[in-house]
């Protein structure tokens, strides 16, 4: 298997598991506290619906939304990267680095740790720009 495809595929799986873990995190706090904003969920536990989500659930939802702004871009760029045959050597750095940055971003978001959340976000964005650069150099015949 080509290195770029290997690291891309591994990154996609890790990012999926990370996002799934955020859902589990939210479910854990909802279930352990028996606090649900949807009336049908609250009825299952014979509780009234809550007016607002728990702080942990809100924070996890914010991390999830941030993932939805960044991970689809990675998926698209990663697919293009592999298809155009951009630098396999750079892929072995950029794909796992983006993935690690997103995992760290989620952890620091859930724990409320700054400035590391912003640093992790920035590293991920820099990886996306570097991927774009590598794709562009191939498409323009510069690489």
Short mmCIF file of N, CA, C and O in Angstrom, two decimals, residues 47-123:
data_model
loop_
_atom_site.label_atom_id
_atom_site.label_comp_id
_atom_site.label_asym_id
_atom_site.label_seq_id
_atom_site.Cartn_x
_atom_site.Cartn_y
_atom_site.Cartn_z
N UNK A 47 -38.50 11.63 33.77
CA UNK A 47 -37.98 12.92 34.22
C UNK A 47 -38.58 14.00 33.32
O UNK A 47 -38.92 13.75 32.17
N UNK A 48 -38.68 15.21 33.85
CA UNK A 48 -39.09 16.31 32.97
C UNK A 48 -37.91 16.70 32.06
O UNK A 48 -36.74 16.51 32.42
N UNK A 49 -38.23 17.21 30.90
CA UNK A 49 -37.17 17.66 29.99
C UNK A 49 -36.45 18.86 30.62
O UNK A 49 -37.08 19.73 31.22
N UNK A 50 -35.14 18.87 30.48
CA UNK A 50 -34.34 19.98 31.01
C UNK A 50 -34.45 21.18 30.08
O UNK A 50 -34.67 21.03 28.87
N UNK A 51 -34.30 22.36 30.64
CA UNK A 51 -34.36 23.57 29.82
C UNK A 51 -33.10 23.74 28.99
O UNK A 51 -33.15 24.33 27.91
N UNK A 52 -31.97 23.27 29.51
CA UNK A 52 -30.73 23.38 28.75
C UNK A 52 -29.84 22.17 29.01
O UNK A 52 -30.01 21.47 30.01
N UNK A 53 -28.91 21.97 28.08
CA UNK A 53 -27.97 20.86 28.19
C UNK A 53 -27.00 21.08 29.36
O UNK A 53 -26.75 22.21 29.76
N UNK A 54 -26.43 19.99 29.84
CA UNK A 54 -25.38 20.07 30.83
C UNK A 54 -24.17 20.78 30.22
O UNK A 54 -23.94 20.70 29.01
N UNK A 55 -23.36 21.46 31.05
CA UNK A 55 -22.19 22.15 30.51
C UNK A 55 -21.24 21.23 29.74
O UNK A 55 -20.71 21.61 28.70
N UNK A 56 -21.06 20.00 30.23
CA UNK A 56 -20.16 19.06 29.55
C UNK A 56 -20.72 18.69 28.17
O UNK A 56 -19.96 18.54 27.21
N UNK A 57 -22.02 18.55 28.08
CA UNK A 57 -22.66 18.19 26.81
C UNK A 57 -22.56 19.36 25.84
O UNK A 57 -22.27 19.16 24.65
N UNK A 58 -22.76 20.58 26.33
CA UNK A 58 -22.63 21.77 25.47
C UNK A 58 -21.20 21.91 24.95
O UNK A 58 -20.98 22.18 23.78
N UNK A 59 -20.24 21.69 25.82
CA UNK A 59 -18.84 21.81 25.41
C UNK A 59 -18.49 20.76 24.37
O UNK A 59 -17.80 21.03 23.38
N UNK A 60 -18.96 19.54 24.57
CA UNK A 60 -18.72 18.47 23.60
C UNK A 60 -19.39 18.81 22.26
O UNK A 60 -18.82 18.54 21.21
N UNK A 61 -20.57 19.39 22.30
CA UNK A 61 -21.25 19.78 21.07
C UNK A 61 -20.45 20.85 20.32
O UNK A 61 -20.39 20.84 19.08
N UNK A 62 -19.82 21.76 21.06
CA UNK A 62 -18.98 22.78 20.43
C UNK A 62 -17.75 22.14 19.78
O UNK A 62 -17.36 22.52 18.67
N UNK A 63 -17.16 21.18 20.44
CA UNK A 63 -16.01 20.47 19.87
C UNK A 63 -16.43 19.71 18.62
O UNK A 63 -15.73 19.70 17.61
N UNK A 64 -17.61 19.09 18.67
CA UNK A 64 -18.16 18.37 17.53
C UNK A 64 -18.37 19.31 16.35
O UNK A 64 -18.01 18.99 15.21
N UNK A 65 -18.96 20.48 16.60
CA UNK A 65 -19.17 21.46 15.53
C UNK A 65 -17.85 21.92 14.92
O UNK A 65 -17.75 22.09 13.71
N UNK A 66 -16.84 22.09 15.75
CA UNK A 66 -15.54 22.48 15.23
C UNK A 66 -14.97 21.38 14.34
O UNK A 66 -14.37 21.66 13.30
N UNK A 67 -15.17 20.13 14.74
CA UNK A 67 -14.76 19.01 13.89
C UNK A 67 -15.47 19.07 12.53
O UNK A 67 -14.86 18.80 11.50
N UNK A 68 -16.74 19.41 12.56
CA UNK A 68 -17.50 19.46 11.31
C UNK A 68 -17.06 20.59 10.39
O UNK A 68 -17.37 20.58 9.20
N UNK A 69 -16.32 21.55 10.93
CA UNK A 69 -15.76 22.63 10.11
C UNK A 69 -14.40 22.25 9.55
O UNK A 69 -13.94 22.86 8.59
N UNK A 70 -13.72 21.28 10.14
CA UNK A 70 -12.35 20.97 9.78
C UNK A 70 -12.14 19.59 9.18
O UNK A 70 -11.39 19.44 8.21
N UNK A 71 -12.75 18.59 9.74
CA UNK A 71 -12.51 17.22 9.28
C UNK A 71 -13.00 16.98 7.86
O UNK A 71 -12.28 16.35 7.07
N UNK A 72 -14.18 17.49 7.45
CA UNK A 72 -14.56 17.29 6.04
C UNK A 72 -13.57 17.91 5.06
O UNK A 72 -13.33 17.35 3.98
N UNK A 73 -12.97 19.03 5.43
CA UNK A 73 -11.95 19.63 4.57
C UNK A 73 -10.75 18.69 4.47
O UNK A 73 -10.21 18.47 3.37
N UNK A 74 -10.35 18.11 5.59
CA UNK A 74 -9.26 17.13 5.56
C UNK A 74 -9.62 15.95 4.68
O UNK A 74 -8.78 15.46 3.90
N UNK A 75 -10.84 15.45 4.79
CA UNK A 75 -11.25 14.30 3.99
C UNK A 75 -11.16 14.61 2.50
O UNK A 75 -10.67 13.80 1.72
N UNK A 76 -11.64 15.79 2.12
CA UNK A 76 -11.57 16.18 0.72
C UNK A 76 -10.15 16.39 0.24
O UNK A 76 -9.75 15.88 -0.82
N UNK A 77 -9.37 17.14 1.01
CA UNK A 77 -7.98 17.38 0.63
C UNK A 77 -7.17 16.08 0.63
O UNK A 77 -6.33 15.86 -0.25
N UNK A 78 -7.41 15.24 1.61
CA UNK A 78 -6.70 13.97 1.68
C UNK A 78 -6.99 13.08 0.49
O UNK A 78 -6.08 12.44 -0.06
N UNK A 79 -8.24 13.04 0.08
CA UNK A 79 -8.62 12.27 -1.11
C UNK A 79 -7.90 12.82 -2.33
O UNK A 79 -7.31 12.07 -3.11
N UNK A 80 -7.96 14.15 -2.51
CA UNK A 80 -7.28 14.77 -3.65
C UNK A 80 -5.78 14.51 -3.58
O UNK A 80 -5.15 14.21 -4.60
N UNK A 81 -5.21 14.61 -2.40
CA UNK A 81 -3.78 14.41 -2.19
C UNK A 81 -3.35 13.03 -2.69
O UNK A 81 -2.38 12.89 -3.44
N UNK A 82 -4.10 12.01 -2.27
CA UNK A 82 -3.77 10.64 -2.66
C UNK A 82 -3.99 10.45 -4.16
O UNK A 82 -3.16 9.85 -4.85
N UNK A 83 -5.10 10.97 -4.68
CA UNK A 83 -5.42 10.77 -6.10
C UNK A 83 -4.43 11.44 -7.05
O UNK A 83 -4.12 10.88 -8.11
N UNK A 84 -3.94 12.63 -6.70
CA UNK A 84 -2.99 13.31 -7.60
C UNK A 84 -1.56 12.83 -7.38
O UNK A 84 -0.67 13.18 -8.15
N UNK A 85 -1.34 12.04 -6.34
CA UNK A 85 0.00 11.52 -6.09
C UNK A 85 0.95 12.55 -5.51
O UNK A 85 2.14 12.55 -5.84
N UNK A 86 0.42 13.41 -4.64
CA UNK A 86 1.29 14.40 -3.99
C UNK A 86 2.29 13.67 -3.10
O UNK A 86 2.17 12.48 -2.84
N UNK A 87 3.27 14.40 -2.61
CA UNK A 87 4.42 13.86 -1.88
C UNK A 87 4.06 12.82 -0.81
O UNK A 87 3.45 13.16 0.22
N UNK A 88 4.43 11.56 -1.03
CA UNK A 88 4.17 10.54 -0.01
C UNK A 88 4.93 10.82 1.29
O UNK A 88 4.44 10.55 2.37
N UNK A 89 6.13 11.38 1.15
CA UNK A 89 6.93 11.68 2.33
C UNK A 89 6.23 12.73 3.20
O UNK A 89 6.15 12.59 4.43
N UNK A 90 5.71 13.78 2.58
CA UNK A 90 4.98 14.80 3.32
C UNK A 90 3.71 14.23 3.94
O UNK A 90 3.32 14.60 5.05
N UNK A 91 3.06 13.31 3.23
CA UNK A 91 1.82 12.70 3.74
C UNK A 91 2.07 11.95 5.05
O UNK A 91 1.22 11.98 5.95
N UNK A 92 3.24 11.32 5.16
CA UNK A 92 3.54 10.56 6.38
C UNK A 92 3.70 11.48 7.59
O UNK A 92 3.62 11.02 8.72
N UNK A 93 3.89 12.76 7.33
CA UNK A 93 3.94 13.75 8.41
C UNK A 93 2.59 14.47 8.56
O UNK A 93 2.05 14.57 9.66
N UNK A 94 2.04 14.96 7.45
CA UNK A 94 0.85 15.82 7.50
C UNK A 94 -0.40 15.09 7.97
O UNK A 94 -1.16 15.64 8.78
N UNK A 95 -0.65 13.90 7.48
CA UNK A 95 -1.89 13.19 7.84
C UNK A 95 -1.93 12.83 9.32
O UNK A 95 -2.91 13.15 10.00
N UNK A 96 -0.87 12.19 9.86
CA UNK A 96 -0.93 11.90 11.30
C UNK A 96 -0.86 13.16 12.16
O UNK A 96 -1.49 13.21 13.22
N UNK A 97 -0.12 14.18 11.72
CA UNK A 97 -0.03 15.41 12.50
C UNK A 97 -1.40 16.09 12.58
O UNK A 97 -1.80 16.56 13.66
N UNK A 98 -2.13 16.14 11.47
CA UNK A 98 -3.48 16.70 11.49
C UNK A 98 -4.35 15.91 12.48
O UNK A 98 -5.08 16.50 13.29
N UNK A 99 -4.26 14.60 12.41
CA UNK A 99 -5.09 13.74 13.25
C UNK A 99 -4.76 13.95 14.73
O UNK A 99 -5.66 14.10 15.56
N UNK A 100 -3.49 13.98 15.05
CA UNK A 100 -3.08 14.22 16.45
C UNK A 100 -3.55 15.60 16.91
O UNK A 100 -4.04 15.75 18.03
N UNK A 101 -3.42 16.59 16.03
CA UNK A 101 -3.87 17.95 16.38
C UNK A 101 -5.36 17.97 16.67
O UNK A 101 -5.80 18.63 17.62
N UNK A 102 -6.15 17.24 15.88
CA UNK A 102 -7.60 17.22 16.11
C UNK A 102 -7.95 16.49 17.41
O UNK A 102 -8.85 16.92 18.14
N UNK A 103 -7.24 15.42 17.71
CA UNK A 103 -7.48 14.72 18.98
C UNK A 103 -7.13 15.64 20.15
O UNK A 103 -7.90 15.76 21.11
N UNK A 104 -5.99 16.30 20.06
CA UNK A 104 -5.59 17.22 21.13
C UNK A 104 -6.55 18.40 21.22
O UNK A 104 -6.85 18.87 22.33
N UNK A 105 -7.04 18.88 20.08
CA UNK A 105 -8.01 19.98 20.11
C UNK A 105 -9.26 19.56 20.88
O UNK A 105 -9.75 20.30 21.73
N UNK A 106 -9.74 18.36 20.61
CA UNK A 106 -10.94 17.88 21.31
C UNK A 106 -10.68 17.75 22.81
O UNK A 106 -11.49 18.21 23.63
N UNK A 107 -9.56 17.14 23.18
CA UNK A 107 -9.25 16.97 24.60
C UNK A 107 -9.13 18.31 25.31
O UNK A 107 -9.68 18.50 26.41
N UNK A 108 -8.42 19.25 24.69
CA UNK A 108 -8.25 20.55 25.33
C UNK A 108 -9.56 21.34 25.33
O UNK A 108 -9.79 22.14 26.24
N UNK A 109 -10.42 21.09 24.35
CA UNK A 109 -11.73 21.75 24.34
C UNK A 109 -12.58 21.22 25.49
O UNK A 109 -13.19 21.99 26.24
N UNK A 110 -12.63 19.90 25.63
CA UNK A 110 -13.44 19.30 26.69
C UNK A 110 -12.94 19.71 28.07
O UNK A 110 -13.74 19.87 29.00
N UNK A 111 -11.64 19.87 28.21
CA UNK A 111 -11.05 20.23 29.51
C UNK A 111 -10.93 21.74 29.72
O UNK A 111 -10.54 22.19 30.79
N UNK A 112 -11.21 22.53 28.67
CA UNK A 112 -11.14 23.98 28.78
C UNK A 112 -9.73 24.50 28.96
O UNK A 112 -9.49 25.38 29.78
N UNK A 113 -8.79 23.95 28.21
CA UNK A 113 -7.37 24.32 28.37
C UNK A 113 -6.93 25.23 27.22
O UNK A 113 -6.90 24.82 26.06
N UNK A 114 -6.61 26.45 27.56
CA UNK A 114 -6.03 27.40 26.61
C UNK A 114 -4.63 27.74 27.10
O UNK A 114 -4.39 27.67 28.30
N UNK A 115 -3.69 28.07 26.27
CA UNK A 115 -3.80 28.32 24.83
C UNK A 115 -3.64 27.07 23.98
O UNK A 115 -3.61 27.14 22.76
N UNK A 116 -3.55 25.88 24.62
CA UNK A 116 -3.25 24.66 23.88
C UNK A 116 -4.34 24.28 22.91
O UNK A 116 -4.06 23.67 21.87
N UNK A 117 -5.59 24.63 23.23
CA UNK A 117 -6.66 24.35 22.27
C UNK A 117 -6.42 25.11 20.97
O UNK A 117 -6.53 24.56 19.88
N UNK A 118 -6.04 26.37 21.09
CA UNK A 118 -5.77 27.19 19.91
C UNK A 118 -4.53 26.70 19.18
O UNK A 118 -4.50 26.69 17.94
N UNK A 119 -3.52 26.28 19.92
CA UNK A 119 -2.31 25.73 19.29
C UNK A 119 -2.66 24.48 18.48
O UNK A 119 -2.25 24.34 17.31
N UNK A 120 -3.43 23.58 19.07
CA UNK A 120 -3.83 22.36 18.36
C UNK A 120 -4.64 22.69 17.11
O UNK A 120 -4.42 22.11 16.04
N UNK A 121 -5.55 23.65 17.24
CA UNK A 121 -6.35 24.07 16.09
C UNK A 121 -5.43 24.62 14.99
O UNK A 121 -5.57 24.27 13.81
N UNK A 122 -4.49 25.47 15.38
CA UNK A 122 -3.57 26.08 14.42
C UNK A 122 -2.70 25.05 13.71
O UNK A 122 -2.48 25.16 12.49
N UNK A 123 -2.23 24.06 14.43
CA UNK A 123 -1.42 23.01 13.81
C UNK A 123 -2.25 22.27 12.76
O UNK A 123 -1.77 22.00 11.65
#
